[in-house]
Coordinates of C-alpha atoms in Angstrom, one line a residue:
Chain A
M1 CA -41.0 54.3 -14.3
E2 CA -42.8 53.1 -17.6
H3 CA -46.7 54.3 -18.0
R4 CA -48.7 52.8 -21.2
L5 CA -51.4 55.8 -21.7
R6 CA -54.4 56.1 -23.9
T7 CA -56.4 59.0 -25.0
P8 CA -58.9 61.1 -23.8
L9 CA -56.4 61.5 -21.0
R10 CA -57.6 62.5 -17.4
D11 CA -56.0 64.0 -14.6
E12 CA -55.3 60.7 -12.6
D13 CA -53.4 59.2 -15.7
V14 CA -51.0 62.7 -16.3
A15 CA -50.7 63.4 -12.3
K16 CA -49.0 60.2 -11.7
L17 CA -46.3 61.3 -14.5
R18 CA -42.9 62.6 -13.1
V19 CA -39.5 63.9 -15.0
G20 CA -37.6 60.8 -16.5
D21 CA -40.4 58.4 -16.8
T22 CA -41.1 56.6 -19.9
V23 CA -44.3 56.7 -21.7
Y24 CA -46.4 55.1 -24.8
I25 CA -49.2 56.9 -25.6
S26 CA -52.0 55.3 -28.2
G27 CA -55.0 57.4 -29.2
T28 CA -55.4 60.4 -30.6
L29 CA -52.4 62.9 -31.5
V30 CA -53.1 66.3 -33.0
T31 CA -50.3 68.7 -34.3
A32 CA -50.0 71.9 -33.9
R33 CA -47.0 74.3 -34.7
D34 CA -46.7 78.3 -34.3
A35 CA -48.9 79.4 -37.2
T36 CA -51.5 76.4 -36.0
H37 CA -51.4 77.5 -32.2
M38 CA -51.8 81.6 -33.4
L39 CA -54.4 80.3 -35.6
L40 CA -56.5 78.4 -33.0
L41 CA -55.8 81.3 -30.2
D42 CA -57.2 83.4 -32.6
M43 CA -60.8 81.2 -33.6
V44 CA -61.2 80.8 -29.9
R45 CA -60.6 84.3 -28.9
R46 CA -64.2 85.1 -31.6
G47 CA -65.8 82.8 -29.7
E48 CA -65.2 80.1 -32.7
R49 CA -65.0 76.4 -31.6
P50 CA -61.4 74.9 -32.9
P51 CA -62.2 72.2 -35.7
V52 CA -61.0 69.2 -33.5
D53 CA -62.2 68.9 -29.5
L54 CA -59.0 69.0 -28.1
R55 CA -59.7 68.0 -24.6
G56 CA -57.9 65.3 -23.2
L57 CA -55.5 64.5 -26.1
A58 CA -51.8 65.0 -26.9
L59 CA -50.8 67.7 -29.0
Y60 CA -47.3 66.7 -30.8
H61 CA -44.9 69.9 -32.3
A62 CA -44.2 68.1 -35.7
G63 CA -44.8 68.7 -39.2
P64 CA -44.7 65.4 -41.3
V65 CA -43.2 64.6 -44.7
A66 CA -46.4 62.8 -46.0
K67 CA -47.5 62.1 -49.2
K68 CA -51.5 61.0 -50.8
V69 CA -51.7 57.2 -52.0
D70 CA -54.8 56.2 -53.3
G71 CA -56.9 59.3 -51.6
E72 CA -55.4 58.4 -48.4
W73 CA -52.4 60.5 -46.7
K74 CA -49.4 58.5 -45.1
V75 CA -46.9 59.6 -43.0
L76 CA -43.3 58.5 -44.0
A77 CA -41.3 60.7 -41.8
C78 CA -42.5 62.6 -38.3
G79 CA -40.0 63.3 -35.4
P80 CA -40.4 66.3 -33.3
T81 CA -39.9 70.1 -34.2
T82 CA -38.3 72.5 -31.7
S83 CA -40.8 73.3 -28.6
M84 CA -39.6 76.4 -27.6
R85 CA -41.1 78.2 -30.5
M86 CA -44.2 77.6 -28.7
E87 CA -43.6 78.9 -25.6
A88 CA -45.1 82.0 -26.3
F89 CA -48.9 80.3 -27.0
E90 CA -48.5 76.9 -25.3
A91 CA -50.0 78.3 -21.4
E92 CA -52.9 79.7 -23.1
F93 CA -53.4 77.4 -25.5
L94 CA -53.2 74.8 -22.9
E95 CA -55.7 76.4 -21.0
V96 CA -58.6 77.0 -23.9
T97 CA -58.3 73.3 -25.0
G98 CA -57.7 70.8 -22.5
V99 CA -54.7 69.2 -23.9
K100 CA -53.3 67.3 -21.3
L101 CA -49.8 66.0 -22.8
V102 CA -47.5 67.7 -25.1
I103 CA -44.9 66.5 -26.7
G104 CA -42.2 67.8 -28.9
K105 CA -38.4 68.1 -28.8
G106 CA -36.0 70.8 -26.6
G107 CA -37.7 71.7 -23.8
M108 CA -40.0 74.5 -23.2
G109 CA -40.4 76.9 -20.4
K110 CA -41.5 78.7 -16.9
R111 CA -44.6 79.7 -18.4
T112 CA -45.5 76.4 -20.2
A113 CA -44.1 74.8 -16.8
D114 CA -46.1 77.0 -14.8
A115 CA -49.4 76.3 -16.5
M116 CA -49.0 72.1 -16.8
R117 CA -48.5 72.4 -12.4
R118 CA -52.0 74.5 -12.3
L119 CA -53.6 72.7 -14.9
V120 CA -52.2 68.6 -14.7
A121 CA -50.7 68.4 -17.5
A122 CA -47.0 67.5 -19.0
Y123 CA -44.4 67.8 -21.6
A124 CA -41.9 64.9 -22.9
I125 CA -40.1 64.5 -25.4
F126 CA -39.4 62.0 -28.3
P127 CA -36.0 62.1 -29.5
G128 CA -35.4 64.9 -32.4
G129 CA -34.3 63.6 -35.5
A130 CA -36.0 60.1 -35.1
A131 CA -38.5 60.6 -37.5
V132 CA -38.9 57.6 -38.7
L133 CA -39.3 55.8 -35.7
A134 CA -42.4 58.1 -35.2
A135 CA -43.7 57.8 -38.5
E136 CA -43.6 53.8 -37.4
A137 CA -46.4 54.3 -34.8
I138 CA -48.7 56.6 -36.6
K139 CA -51.3 54.1 -37.8
R140 CA -53.8 56.4 -39.4
V141 CA -54.3 59.9 -40.6
A142 CA -57.9 60.8 -39.1
G143 CA -57.8 64.3 -40.6
V144 CA -56.2 67.1 -41.8
Y145 CA -57.0 70.9 -41.2
F146 CA -55.7 74.3 -42.5
L147 CA -53.5 72.2 -45.0
E148 CA -54.6 75.3 -47.4
E149 CA -53.5 77.9 -45.9
L150 CA -50.7 76.9 -43.9
G151 CA -48.7 74.2 -46.2
I152 CA -48.0 70.5 -45.3
P153 CA -45.6 71.2 -41.9
E154 CA -47.9 73.8 -40.0
A155 CA -51.3 72.2 -41.0
M156 CA -52.8 70.4 -38.3
W157 CA -52.9 66.8 -38.5
V158 CA -54.8 64.4 -36.8
F159 CA -53.2 61.1 -35.8
E160 CA -54.5 57.6 -34.6
V161 CA -51.1 56.1 -33.2
E162 CA -50.4 52.7 -31.3
D163 CA -47.5 52.6 -28.3
F164 CA -46.1 55.7 -30.2
G165 CA -43.0 56.7 -28.2
P166 CA -40.7 56.3 -26.3
L167 CA -41.4 59.7 -24.5
T168 CA -39.4 60.9 -22.0
V169 CA -41.0 63.0 -19.4
I170 CA -39.4 66.9 -19.5
I171 CA -42.0 68.9 -17.3
D172 CA -44.2 67.4 -14.9
P173 CA -47.5 68.2 -13.4
T174 CA -45.7 69.3 -10.5
G175 CA -43.9 72.0 -12.4
S176 CA -40.0 70.7 -12.5
N177 CA -38.1 70.5 -15.6
F178 CA -35.4 68.3 -16.2
Y179 CA -33.7 70.6 -18.3
D180 CA -33.4 72.9 -15.5
S181 CA -31.5 70.8 -13.7
V182 CA -29.0 70.0 -16.8
R183 CA -28.3 73.5 -17.7
E184 CA -27.2 74.6 -13.8
R185 CA -25.1 72.0 -13.8
A186 CA -23.9 72.5 -17.0
G187 CA -23.2 76.0 -16.2
R188 CA -21.1 75.1 -13.3
A189 CA -18.9 73.5 -15.8
I190 CA -18.3 76.5 -18.1
E191 CA -17.0 78.1 -14.6
E192 CA -14.3 75.0 -14.4
I193 CA -13.5 75.0 -18.0
L194 CA -12.5 78.4 -17.7
K195 CA -10.6 78.6 -14.6
G196 CA -8.5 75.3 -16.0
Chain B
M1 CA -25.2 64.0 -74.8
D2 CA -27.6 66.4 -73.0
L3 CA -25.5 67.5 -70.0
G4 CA -28.1 70.2 -68.6
G5 CA -30.5 66.8 -68.6
V6 CA -26.9 65.0 -66.6
V7 CA -26.6 67.6 -64.1
K8 CA -30.2 67.5 -63.6
D9 CA -30.6 63.6 -63.0
V10 CA -27.6 63.6 -60.7
V11 CA -28.4 66.8 -58.1
K12 CA -32.0 64.9 -58.1
K13 CA -29.7 61.8 -57.0
I14 CA -27.8 63.3 -54.5
V15 CA -31.1 64.9 -53.2
F16 CA -32.3 61.9 -52.5
L17 CA -28.7 60.3 -51.1
G18 CA -28.4 63.5 -49.0
S19 CA -32.3 63.2 -47.7
I20 CA -32.1 59.8 -46.6
Y21 CA -28.4 58.1 -46.0
I22 CA -26.5 59.6 -43.1
P23 CA -22.9 60.1 -44.2
D24 CA -20.9 57.3 -43.4
D25 CA -18.5 59.6 -41.2
V26 CA -21.4 61.1 -39.0
A27 CA -23.3 57.4 -38.7
A28 CA -19.7 56.0 -37.6
S29 CA -19.4 58.7 -35.5
L30 CA -22.5 58.4 -33.8
K31 CA -22.4 54.9 -33.4
A32 CA -18.9 55.5 -31.6
A33 CA -20.3 58.2 -28.9
L34 CA -23.1 55.4 -28.5
D35 CA -20.6 52.5 -27.4
R36 CA -18.7 55.6 -25.2
E37 CA -21.8 56.8 -23.4
T38 CA -22.6 55.7 -19.9
D39 CA -25.7 58.0 -19.0
P40 CA -28.8 55.6 -19.7
N41 CA -30.0 58.8 -20.9
A42 CA -27.4 59.8 -23.6
K43 CA -27.8 55.7 -24.5
F44 CA -31.2 55.9 -24.9
M45 CA -31.3 58.7 -27.4
L46 CA -28.4 58.1 -29.3
S47 CA -29.8 54.4 -30.2
A48 CA -32.9 55.8 -31.0
I49 CA -31.0 57.9 -33.5
V50 CA -28.8 54.9 -34.5
K51 CA -32.2 52.7 -34.9
N52 CA -33.7 55.8 -36.7
I53 CA -31.0 56.1 -39.5
D54 CA -30.8 52.0 -40.1
L55 CA -34.9 52.6 -40.3
A56 CA -34.5 55.3 -42.7
S57 CA -32.3 53.5 -45.5
L58 CA -34.3 50.4 -44.8
R59 CA -37.3 52.2 -46.1
K60 CA -35.8 54.8 -48.1
V61 CA -37.4 57.6 -46.7
A62 CA -36.2 61.2 -45.3
V63 CA -34.3 60.4 -42.3
C64 CA -36.0 63.2 -40.4
Q65 CA -39.2 64.7 -41.4
D66 CA -37.2 68.2 -41.2
T67 CA -36.0 67.6 -44.3
G68 CA -34.2 71.1 -44.2
M69 CA -33.5 74.3 -46.0
P70 CA -32.8 73.6 -49.7
T71 CA -28.9 74.7 -49.8
F72 CA -26.3 73.9 -52.6
H73 CA -22.7 74.7 -52.6
V74 CA -21.1 74.5 -56.4
A75 CA -17.3 74.5 -57.1
L76 CA -17.3 75.6 -60.9
G77 CA -14.5 74.5 -62.8
D78 CA -13.4 77.1 -65.5
G79 CA -13.9 74.6 -68.0
F80 CA -17.3 73.3 -67.4
P81 CA -19.4 74.1 -70.2
I82 CA -22.8 74.9 -68.0
R83 CA -22.1 78.2 -66.0
S84 CA -25.3 80.2 -64.8
G85 CA -27.5 77.6 -66.5
L86 CA -26.9 75.9 -63.3
L87 CA -29.2 77.9 -61.1
D88 CA -32.4 76.8 -62.9
I89 CA -31.4 73.3 -63.3
I90 CA -30.5 72.6 -59.5
R91 CA -33.9 74.6 -59.0
D92 CA -35.7 72.3 -61.4
A93 CA -34.2 69.4 -59.8
M94 CA -35.1 70.1 -56.4
R95 CA -38.8 70.6 -57.4
E96 CA -38.8 67.5 -58.9
A97 CA -37.1 65.6 -56.1
T98 CA -39.5 67.0 -53.3
K99 CA -42.4 65.6 -54.9
E100 CA -40.8 62.1 -56.1
I101 CA -38.9 61.3 -52.8
P102 CA -40.9 63.3 -51.3
L103 CA -39.8 66.1 -49.0
R104 CA -41.2 67.9 -46.6
P105 CA -42.0 71.4 -48.5
N106 CA -40.1 73.7 -46.4
T107 CA -40.2 77.4 -48.1
V108 CA -42.3 79.9 -46.5
D109 CA -42.8 83.6 -47.8
P110 CA -42.1 85.6 -44.6
F111 CA -44.4 88.2 -45.8
H112 CA -47.5 86.2 -47.1
E113 CA -46.8 83.1 -44.8
K114 CA -47.5 81.3 -48.0
N115 CA -45.7 77.8 -48.9
P116 CA -45.1 77.0 -52.4
G117 CA -45.6 73.8 -51.9
D118 CA -42.1 72.8 -53.9
N119 CA -39.1 73.5 -51.6
T120 CA -38.5 76.9 -54.2
G121 CA -39.3 80.5 -53.6
R122 CA -37.5 83.9 -53.3
Y123 CA -33.4 83.1 -53.6
V124 CA -34.3 79.1 -52.6
P125 CA -32.9 76.7 -53.2
W126 CA -29.8 78.9 -52.1
I127 CA -26.8 78.3 -53.9
D128 CA -23.4 79.4 -53.0
V129 CA -20.7 79.5 -56.6
E130 CA -17.1 79.1 -55.5
L131 CA -15.0 79.0 -58.7
I132 CA -12.0 76.4 -59.0
P133 CA -9.6 75.4 -61.6
G134 CA -10.4 72.4 -63.9
D135 CA -13.1 71.3 -66.2
Y136 CA -15.6 69.6 -63.9
V137 CA -18.4 71.1 -61.4
E138 CA -18.8 69.7 -57.8
I139 CA -22.3 70.3 -56.5
A140 CA -23.1 69.6 -52.7
Y141 CA -26.7 69.3 -51.6
L142 CA -26.5 70.6 -47.9
P143 CA -29.8 70.5 -46.1
K144 CA -29.9 72.5 -43.2
G145 CA -32.8 71.4 -40.2
G146 CA -34.6 74.4 -38.7
G147 CA -33.7 73.6 -35.2
S148 CA -29.9 73.7 -35.7
E149 CA -30.4 77.5 -37.2
A150 CA -31.8 78.5 -33.6
P151 CA -28.3 79.0 -31.5
N152 CA -26.3 80.7 -34.5
K153 CA -24.2 83.2 -33.5
A154 CA -22.4 86.1 -35.2
F155 CA -20.3 88.7 -33.7
T156 CA -17.0 91.3 -33.6
L157 CA -14.5 91.1 -30.9
P158 CA -12.0 93.3 -30.0
P159 CA -9.0 91.4 -31.0
G160 CA -7.2 91.8 -27.5
V161 CA -9.5 89.7 -26.0
A162 CA -10.8 87.6 -28.9
W163 CA -9.6 84.0 -28.2
R164 CA -10.9 84.1 -24.6
E165 CA -14.4 85.4 -25.3
L166 CA -14.6 83.0 -28.3
R167 CA -14.0 80.0 -26.1
K168 CA -16.5 81.1 -23.3
R169 CA -19.5 82.7 -25.6
L170 CA -19.2 79.3 -27.3
L171 CA -19.7 77.5 -24.3
E172 CA -21.8 79.7 -23.2
T173 CA -24.2 79.6 -26.8
V174 CA -23.8 75.5 -26.1
V175 CA -25.6 75.5 -22.3
E176 CA -28.2 77.9 -23.4
Y177 CA -29.7 76.7 -26.2
G178 CA -28.9 72.9 -25.1
P179 CA -31.4 70.5 -26.9
M180 CA -32.7 72.7 -29.1
P181 CA -30.2 72.2 -32.0
C182 CA -30.6 68.3 -31.8
P183 CA -27.4 67.7 -30.4
P184 CA -25.2 65.9 -30.4
T185 CA -23.9 68.8 -32.9
I186 CA -21.1 69.5 -35.6
V187 CA -19.6 73.1 -34.4
G188 CA -18.7 74.7 -37.2
I189 CA -16.4 78.0 -36.1
G190 CA -15.3 80.9 -38.7
I191 CA -13.0 83.8 -38.2
A192 CA -12.7 86.2 -40.2
G193 CA -12.5 90.7 -40.6
T194 CA -15.8 91.0 -41.2
I195 CA -19.0 89.3 -40.2
D196 CA -20.2 88.0 -43.3
A197 CA -17.1 86.5 -44.2
A198 CA -17.0 84.5 -40.6
V199 CA -20.8 83.3 -41.5
K200 CA -20.2 81.7 -44.7
L201 CA -16.5 80.0 -43.5
A202 CA -18.6 78.7 -40.1
K203 CA -21.4 77.2 -42.7
K204 CA -18.6 75.7 -44.3
A205 CA -16.9 74.2 -42.1
A206 CA -19.9 72.8 -39.8
L207 CA -22.3 71.2 -43.1
L208 CA -19.0 70.4 -45.5
R209 CA -16.0 68.9 -43.8
N210 CA -15.8 65.4 -42.4
V211 CA -16.4 64.4 -38.9
G212 CA -12.9 63.7 -37.8
H213 CA -10.6 65.5 -40.4
R214 CA -8.8 68.5 -38.7
H215 CA -8.1 71.6 -40.3
E216 CA -4.6 71.7 -42.4
D217 CA -3.0 73.9 -39.8
P218 CA -1.8 72.5 -36.4
K219 CA -2.5 75.1 -34.6
V220 CA -5.9 75.6 -35.4
A221 CA -6.3 71.6 -35.4
Q222 CA -5.2 72.0 -31.8
L223 CA -7.7 74.5 -31.0
E224 CA -10.4 72.2 -32.5
L225 CA -9.4 69.3 -30.3
E226 CA -9.6 71.5 -27.4
L227 CA -12.6 73.2 -28.2
L228 CA -14.2 69.7 -28.7
R229 CA -13.1 68.6 -25.2
D230 CA -14.5 71.3 -23.6
L231 CA -17.7 71.1 -25.3
N232 CA -17.8 67.3 -23.8
R233 CA -17.2 68.2 -20.5
L234 CA -20.2 70.4 -20.2
G235 CA -23.0 67.4 -19.8
V236 CA -25.7 68.7 -22.0
G237 CA -25.3 65.3 -24.4
P238 CA -27.5 64.0 -26.8
H239 CA -30.7 65.7 -27.0
G240 CA -29.5 67.7 -24.1
V241 CA -30.2 64.6 -21.7
G242 CA -26.8 64.7 -20.2
G243 CA -24.1 63.0 -20.8
V244 CA -20.5 63.1 -22.6
T245 CA -21.2 63.4 -26.4
T246 CA -22.6 67.0 -26.5
A247 CA -21.0 67.5 -30.5
L248 CA -19.2 64.8 -32.8
D249 CA -16.9 68.0 -33.9
V250 CA -15.7 71.3 -33.6
H251 CA -14.7 72.5 -37.6
I252 CA -12.5 76.0 -38.2
E253 CA -12.1 77.4 -40.8
Y254 CA -10.5 81.1 -40.9
A255 CA -9.5 84.4 -43.0
H256 CA -7.1 87.5 -42.3
R257 CA -9.5 89.6 -40.8
H258 CA -8.8 93.0 -40.1
P259 CA -6.4 94.7 -37.6
A260 CA -9.4 96.1 -35.4
A261 CA -12.2 93.8 -36.2
F262 CA -11.8 90.0 -35.1
S263 CA -15.5 88.5 -36.0
V264 CA -16.7 85.7 -35.3
A265 CA -19.7 83.0 -36.1
F266 CA -20.9 79.6 -34.6
V267 CA -22.7 77.8 -37.1
F268 CA -24.2 74.4 -35.7
S269 CA -25.6 71.6 -37.6
C270 CA -27.8 68.6 -36.1
W271 CA -27.0 65.1 -35.3
A272 CA -28.8 64.4 -38.8
T273 CA -26.1 66.6 -40.2
R274 CA -26.3 65.6 -44.3
R275 CA -25.0 65.7 -47.2
G276 CA -25.5 64.8 -51.2
I277 CA -22.0 65.5 -53.4
A278 CA -21.1 65.1 -56.7
R279 CA -18.8 65.8 -59.5
I280 CA -19.7 66.0 -63.2
Y281 CA -16.9 66.2 -66.0
P282 CA -18.3 68.1 -69.3
D283 CA -18.4 64.6 -71.0
G284 CA -21.2 63.8 -68.7
R285 CA -19.3 61.1 -66.2
Y286 CA -19.4 61.8 -62.6
D287 CA -18.7 60.4 -59.4
I288 CA -21.3 60.7 -56.4
L289 CA -18.8 61.4 -53.6
S290 CA -20.4 61.5 -50.5
H291 CA -22.2 58.3 -50.7
P292 CA -20.2 55.7 -53.3
E293 CA -20.8 53.0 -51.9
T294 CA -25.2 53.5 -51.7
Y295 CA -25.0 54.8 -54.4
K296 CA -24.1 51.7 -56.2
K297 CA -26.6 49.7 -53.9
V298 CA -28.8 52.1 -54.8
F299 CA -28.9 53.5 -58.2
M300 CA -27.4 50.0 -60.0
E301 CA -27.5 47.2 -58.6
V302 CA -27.9 44.2 -61.2
P303 CA -29.4 41.3 -60.7
A304 CA -26.8 38.6 -60.0
T305 CA -26.4 35.6 -62.9

């Protein structure tokens, strides 16, 4: 099934997503990789407020190729990064920020899937490495935070996007994980190959 | 003629070409995979990949936002007049190319978490040097994406069980890491008597050898094909969504081993395997070996008269 969604996402937008569905998203996308996850979680633990209210927004595991043209940031390439690096932080991150859709590549683990079931959230992938394709849908850089401390890849970028996708739902709000089934099948294939 | 200036200019050109234009052998192999796949999810991922390759060339921007760990392989001929000076020239070229193309700055100080912002740092660009006969230098820019580092492995096996264990661990590694290294990957396997030699050979096998090129020893070539066939029977597929294209190729390089040690390394390279390679002669002439046609189109196009 295909869905066209716009931020802020409500529970009922996300609840209908299922593994294998295609999603295009419009609105606000915020990037965070390892360092920004840790930094924002620390801020929240100290009782501080993150620089952007993330409730209902989509989180993008990505770090762009970007350059400044006439004082405005322009994103040239921005495909997803490997999401599994954020597995240790994501459940808590979803809990404290209210992010509804996580976009990345390579899948996430059981802790995140459990949190997504509890919090009505989903994880979808953009084809990894298809960075120029992704940049086409980024219409404007609305802001960038922690750039000085963390550098371009790890900074928190706020993008305005139009029909960002196609995304494929890998973890849905029932907690089902598409990659688990691929891995199970492949595990059986190993046995067959080694026997033969 | 300022030979140092020529080298710097050529290094910037191969960084440019390597970052934007996927080499012909890799692109052709991805297109062939798209034609071959019948799994709709696999087709979907491959068509996005192929579309992205075309779009990057059209826009002249980096094909992947992860423009890689700056890595060079230098084959230095006996008669090439610039020797250790090459290291500083490459470093300067990398710094300038990062700004001009632009590339993503990818060097992070592990202790202080600082990114100098210009793709240089302690020991970076990483430069491997090999000594060769001849009067020229051959410089290869081999940027390596971070995701495809995750599944890399090196271990030493008891020689008696090595072949069976190598195959088993390769299959298990590919399934365990599934979509993480951005499959379809090129898999480099190094075999040697020490871990470091195995890693070095595996990296060379993955990054430098063209897709479809077999090892010159028929026995090694046969094992490459067998392992490729095994990997593509796993059903992991492009970006791990299923299908028959988990790897584009398997390349093996080996050295003689120690009687008691069979060291093996796996080095994976993502679908966006990039190379920019040039040969430079002492008189300043040079050939772009990785992208001869694209080079002519991009740098030497003269208006029709």
